[in-house]
Structures are given as C-alpha cells and as structure tokens.
Amino acid sequence: YDLGSAKLTGQFAYTPNYFGVAKRGTYFMLALDMPLAADFALNAHFGEQWLKVDKSSGIKQTFVNADTAYLPKNYSEWKLGISKQLSGVGFELAYFDTNLNKDKCLAFQGQQDLCGSRFVFSINKSF
C-alpha cells in the first residue's frame, strides 16, 4: 500500500507441514519503509508466527525444560532499521528481536542466543 512517500507492505505465508514437526504454520508480517532526510530510509517490520503441532511427533507446545523438544504455539519477531544507498551499494543498520526468552529459544532452536536481540550491519549490491 502506497502512503505517499512511505510504503506499507504485508506478507502472508502458510504451510500444511512446518519442517515435518508441525501440522501447519502460518506467518503474517507488516513492513513500513519510509524515506528520511539526506536519502536515508527507515525500515521496520513486525511478524507473528503461529504453529500447530502434530501430537504424534512427540514435540511439546508446553515448555518444560531445556531438554524437552519444544515448539512455541506462536511467537513474534520485529526489526527496526535505517538504510542508505550510496553509488548503487546499500547499507543498513538494523535491530532485530523476538519475544522468545532464552530458555524457550534453547529448546526451540538449540541455542540460547539465537532468538535474542541484536544489531546487524549489512551491505548489499545488486548486479
């Protein structure tokens, strides 16, 4: 959706078989890209993931401890970044985070810090 100089976009994804461990997965995301002064841009998004586990998989959707296979029923993730294009090269500094705590992240992904907040600096060039 075009908001004049700003741009609002959405994304919807559905799978009936989420990596073989869930009956279905649904994801919805809204993003905002807005130009700023001096040719900078603000880039933000918010996404929500919903998962329905197949009970025969043995995976729980109730957190017990870090040794239990765990898949959250839903979780949120977001990004807030600032970007700039210089001579056809894109630069962005962004902050990413989720609402999964360290214990749930450890059981879900196998690493405590994978779901934690972080800053990411990226450089891209299209050919």
PDB file of C-alpha atoms in Angstrom:
ATOM      1  CA  TYR A   1       0.000   0.000   0.000  1.00  0.00           C
ATOM      2  CA  ASP A   2       1.423   3.370  -1.010  1.00  0.00           C
ATOM      3  CA  LEU A   3       1.283   6.059   1.707  1.00  0.00           C
ATOM      4  CA  GLY A   4       2.755   8.819  -0.423  1.00  0.00           C
ATOM      5  CA  SER A   5       6.477   8.743   0.219  1.00  0.00           C
ATOM      6  CA  ALA A   6       6.140   5.848   2.712  1.00  0.00           C
ATOM      7  CA  LYS A   7       5.299   2.284   1.705  1.00  0.00           C
ATOM      8  CA  LEU A   8       3.346  -0.264   3.753  1.00  0.00           C
ATOM      9  CA  THR A   9       3.589  -3.913   2.717  1.00  0.00           C
ATOM     10  CA  GLY A  10       2.307  -7.168   4.099  1.00  0.00           C
ATOM     11  CA  GLN A  11       3.248 -10.802   3.766  1.00  0.00           C
ATOM     12  CA  PHE A  12       1.260 -13.937   4.492  1.00  0.00           C
ATOM     13  CA  ALA A  13       2.688 -17.461   4.399  1.00  0.00           C
ATOM     14  CA  TYR A  14       1.051 -20.802   5.141  1.00  0.00           C
ATOM     15  CA  THR A  15       2.358 -24.352   5.149  1.00  0.00           C
ATOM     16  CA  PRO A  16       0.398 -27.507   5.968  1.00  0.00           C
ATOM     17  CA  ASN A  17       3.650 -29.179   7.133  1.00  0.00           C
ATOM     18  CA  TYR A  18       6.103 -26.978   9.065  1.00  0.00           C
ATOM     19  CA  PHE A  19       9.509 -28.715   8.714  1.00  0.00           C
ATOM     20  CA  GLY A  20       7.882 -32.082   9.447  1.00  0.00           C
ATOM     21  CA  VAL A  21       7.228 -31.194  13.112  1.00  0.00           C
ATOM     22  CA  ALA A  22       4.030 -29.173  12.949  1.00  0.00           C
ATOM     23  CA  LYS A  23       0.726 -29.812  11.257  1.00  0.00           C
ATOM     24  CA  ARG A  24       0.692 -26.281   9.967  1.00  0.00           C
ATOM     25  CA  GLY A  25       2.482 -22.989  10.193  1.00  0.00           C
ATOM     26  CA  THR A  26       1.088 -19.541   9.492  1.00  0.00           C
ATOM     27  CA  TYR A  27       3.099 -16.320   9.320  1.00  0.00           C
ATOM     28  CA  PHE A  28       1.920 -12.742   8.891  1.00  0.00           C
ATOM     29  CA  MET A  29       4.158  -9.685   8.613  1.00  0.00           C
ATOM     30  CA  LEU A  30       3.638  -5.941   8.144  1.00  0.00           C
ATOM     31  CA  ALA A  31       6.503  -3.732   6.991  1.00  0.00           C
ATOM     32  CA  LEU A  32       6.949   0.014   6.693  1.00  0.00           C
ATOM     33  CA  ASP A  33       9.587   1.705   4.545  1.00  0.00           C
ATOM     34  CA  MET A  34       9.774   5.459   4.917  1.00  0.00           C
ATOM     35  CA  PRO A  35      12.224   7.920   3.388  1.00  0.00           C
ATOM     36  CA  LEU A  36      14.073  10.252   5.758  1.00  0.00           C
ATOM     37  CA  ALA A  37      16.260  13.309   5.276  1.00  0.00           C
ATOM     38  CA  ALA A  38      19.606  13.049   3.450  1.00  0.00           C
ATOM     39  CA  ASP A  39      18.446   9.993   1.450  1.00  0.00           C
ATOM     40  CA  PHE A  40      18.233   7.738   4.499  1.00  0.00           C
ATOM     41  CA  ALA A  41      15.270   5.396   4.945  1.00  0.00           C
ATOM     42  CA  LEU A  42      13.532   3.877   7.946  1.00  0.00           C
ATOM     43  CA  ASN A  43      12.765   0.161   7.564  1.00  0.00           C
ATOM     44  CA  ALA A  44      10.575  -1.573  10.129  1.00  0.00           C
ATOM     45  CA  HIS A  45       8.578  -4.779  10.288  1.00  0.00           C
ATOM     46  CA  PHE A  46       6.600  -6.853  12.749  1.00  0.00           C
ATOM     47  CA  GLY A  47       5.860 -10.539  12.162  1.00  0.00           C
ATOM     48  CA  GLU A  48       3.831 -13.162  14.005  1.00  0.00           C
ATOM     49  CA  GLN A  49       4.235 -16.948  13.575  1.00  0.00           C
ATOM     50  CA  TRP A  50       1.527 -19.443  14.615  1.00  0.00           C
ATOM     51  CA  LEU A  51       2.309 -23.169  14.766  1.00  0.00           C
ATOM     52  CA  LYS A  52       0.028 -26.156  15.286  1.00  0.00           C
ATOM     53  CA  VAL A  53       1.971 -29.263  16.360  1.00  0.00           C
ATOM     54  CA  ASP A  54       1.124 -32.790  15.239  1.00  0.00           C
ATOM     55  CA  LYS A  55       0.621 -34.619  18.560  1.00  0.00           C
ATOM     56  CA  SER A  56       2.155 -37.820  17.131  1.00  0.00           C
ATOM     57  CA  SER A  57       5.502 -36.008  16.588  1.00  0.00           C
ATOM     58  CA  GLY A  58       6.342 -36.162  20.312  1.00  0.00           C
ATOM     59  CA  ILE A  59       7.106 -32.443  20.305  1.00  0.00           C
ATOM     60  CA  LYS A  60       5.500 -30.376  23.058  1.00  0.00           C
ATOM     61  CA  GLN A  61       3.978 -26.933  22.805  1.00  0.00           C
ATOM     62  CA  THR A  62       4.217 -26.506  26.557  1.00  0.00           C
ATOM     63  CA  PHE A  63       7.663 -25.606  27.823  1.00  0.00           C
ATOM     64  CA  VAL A  64       9.045 -27.999  30.433  1.00  0.00           C
ATOM     65  CA  ASN A  65      12.829 -27.594  30.416  1.00  0.00           C
ATOM     66  CA  ALA A  66      15.721 -27.147  28.004  1.00  0.00           C
ATOM     67  CA  ASP A  67      15.974 -30.931  27.449  1.00  0.00           C
ATOM     68  CA  THR A  68      12.418 -31.131  26.124  1.00  0.00           C
ATOM     69  CA  ALA A  69      11.703 -30.787  22.411  1.00  0.00           C
ATOM     70  CA  TYR A  70       9.660 -27.601  22.277  1.00  0.00           C
ATOM     71  CA  LEU A  71       7.857 -25.651  19.600  1.00  0.00           C
ATOM     72  CA  PRO A  72       6.084 -22.426  20.603  1.00  0.00           C
ATOM     73  CA  LYS A  73       2.406 -22.059  19.732  1.00  0.00           C
ATOM     74  CA  ASN A  74       3.190 -18.597  18.476  1.00  0.00           C
ATOM     75  CA  TYR A  75       5.931 -16.020  18.663  1.00  0.00           C
ATOM     76  CA  SER A  76       6.639 -12.500  17.434  1.00  0.00           C
ATOM     77  CA  GLU A  77       9.676 -11.040  15.719  1.00  0.00           C
ATOM     78  CA  TRP A  78      10.483  -7.484  14.703  1.00  0.00           C
ATOM     79  CA  LYS A  79      13.045  -5.252  13.062  1.00  0.00           C
ATOM     80  CA  LEU A  80      13.814  -1.543  13.131  1.00  0.00           C
ATOM     81  CA  GLY A  81      16.496  -0.307  10.760  1.00  0.00           C
ATOM     82  CA  ILE A  82      17.932   2.674   8.976  1.00  0.00           C
ATOM     83  CA  SER A  83      19.380   2.363   5.489  1.00  0.00           C
ATOM     84  CA  LYS A  84      21.087   4.390   2.783  1.00  0.00           C
ATOM     85  CA  GLN A  85      22.059   3.812  -0.844  1.00  0.00           C
ATOM     86  CA  LEU A  86      25.455   5.155  -1.959  1.00  0.00           C
ATOM     87  CA  SER A  87      26.654   4.686  -5.554  1.00  0.00           C
ATOM     88  CA  GLY A  88      24.416   1.635  -6.040  1.00  0.00           C
ATOM     89  CA  VAL A  89      25.500  -0.008  -2.783  1.00  0.00           C
ATOM     90  CA  GLY A  90      23.006  -0.432   0.075  1.00  0.00           C
ATOM     91  CA  PHE A  91      23.951  -0.051   3.721  1.00  0.00           C
ATOM     92  CA  GLU A  92      21.686  -0.855   6.661  1.00  0.00           C
ATOM     93  CA  LEU A  93      21.966  -0.905  10.439  1.00  0.00           C
ATOM     94  CA  ALA A  94      19.043  -2.768  11.991  1.00  0.00           C
ATOM     95  CA  TYR A  95      17.871  -4.003  15.382  1.00  0.00           C
ATOM     96  CA  PHE A  96      16.168  -7.433  15.436  1.00  0.00           C
ATOM     97  CA  ASP A  97      14.379  -9.152  18.324  1.00  0.00           C
ATOM     98  CA  THR A  98      11.794 -11.801  19.236  1.00  0.00           C
ATOM     99  CA  ASN A  99       9.578 -12.427  22.237  1.00  0.00           C
ATOM    100  CA  LEU A 100      11.126 -15.884  22.888  1.00  0.00           C
ATOM    101  CA  ASN A 101      13.070 -15.983  26.145  1.00  0.00           C
ATOM    102  CA  LYS A 102      16.472 -17.713  26.359  1.00  0.00           C
ATOM    103  CA  ASP A 103      15.104 -20.979  27.793  1.00  0.00           C
ATOM    104  CA  LYS A 104      12.416 -21.326  25.128  1.00  0.00           C
ATOM    105  CA  CYS A 105      14.882 -20.368  22.414  1.00  0.00           C
ATOM    106  CA  LEU A 106      17.332 -23.024  23.634  1.00  0.00           C
ATOM    107  CA  ALA A 107      14.654 -25.721  23.457  1.00  0.00           C
ATOM    108  CA  PHE A 108      13.247 -24.450  20.124  1.00  0.00           C
ATOM    109  CA  GLN A 109      16.450 -23.692  18.192  1.00  0.00           C
ATOM    110  CA  GLY A 110      19.177 -25.379  20.255  1.00  0.00           C
ATOM    111  CA  GLN A 111      20.989 -22.136  21.068  1.00  0.00           C
ATOM    112  CA  GLN A 112      20.109 -19.671  23.822  1.00  0.00           C
ATOM    113  CA  ASP A 113      21.209 -16.546  21.976  1.00  0.00           C
ATOM    114  CA  LEU A 114      19.689 -17.287  18.552  1.00  0.00           C
ATOM    115  CA  CYS A 115      16.362 -15.624  19.413  1.00  0.00           C
ATOM    116  CA  GLY A 116      17.822 -12.714  21.375  1.00  0.00           C
ATOM    117  CA  SER A 117      18.067  -9.098  20.356  1.00  0.00           C
ATOM    118  CA  ARG A 118      20.895  -7.990  18.124  1.00  0.00           C
ATOM    119  CA  PHE A 119      22.140  -5.234  15.850  1.00  0.00           C
ATOM    120  CA  VAL A 120      23.062  -6.223  12.299  1.00  0.00           C
ATOM    121  CA  PHE A 121      25.011  -4.110   9.827  1.00  0.00           C
ATOM    122  CA  SER A 122      24.602  -5.213   6.212  1.00  0.00           C
ATOM    123  CA  ILE A 123      25.980  -4.182   2.846  1.00  0.00           C
ATOM    124  CA  ASN A 124      24.317  -5.235  -0.427  1.00  0.00           C
ATOM    125  CA  LYS A 125      24.849  -4.715  -4.127  1.00  0.00           C
ATOM    126  CA  SER A 126      22.623  -5.918  -6.952  1.00  0.00           C
ATOM    127  CA  PHE A 127      24.192  -6.951 -10.237  1.00  0.00           C
TER     128      PHE A 127
END
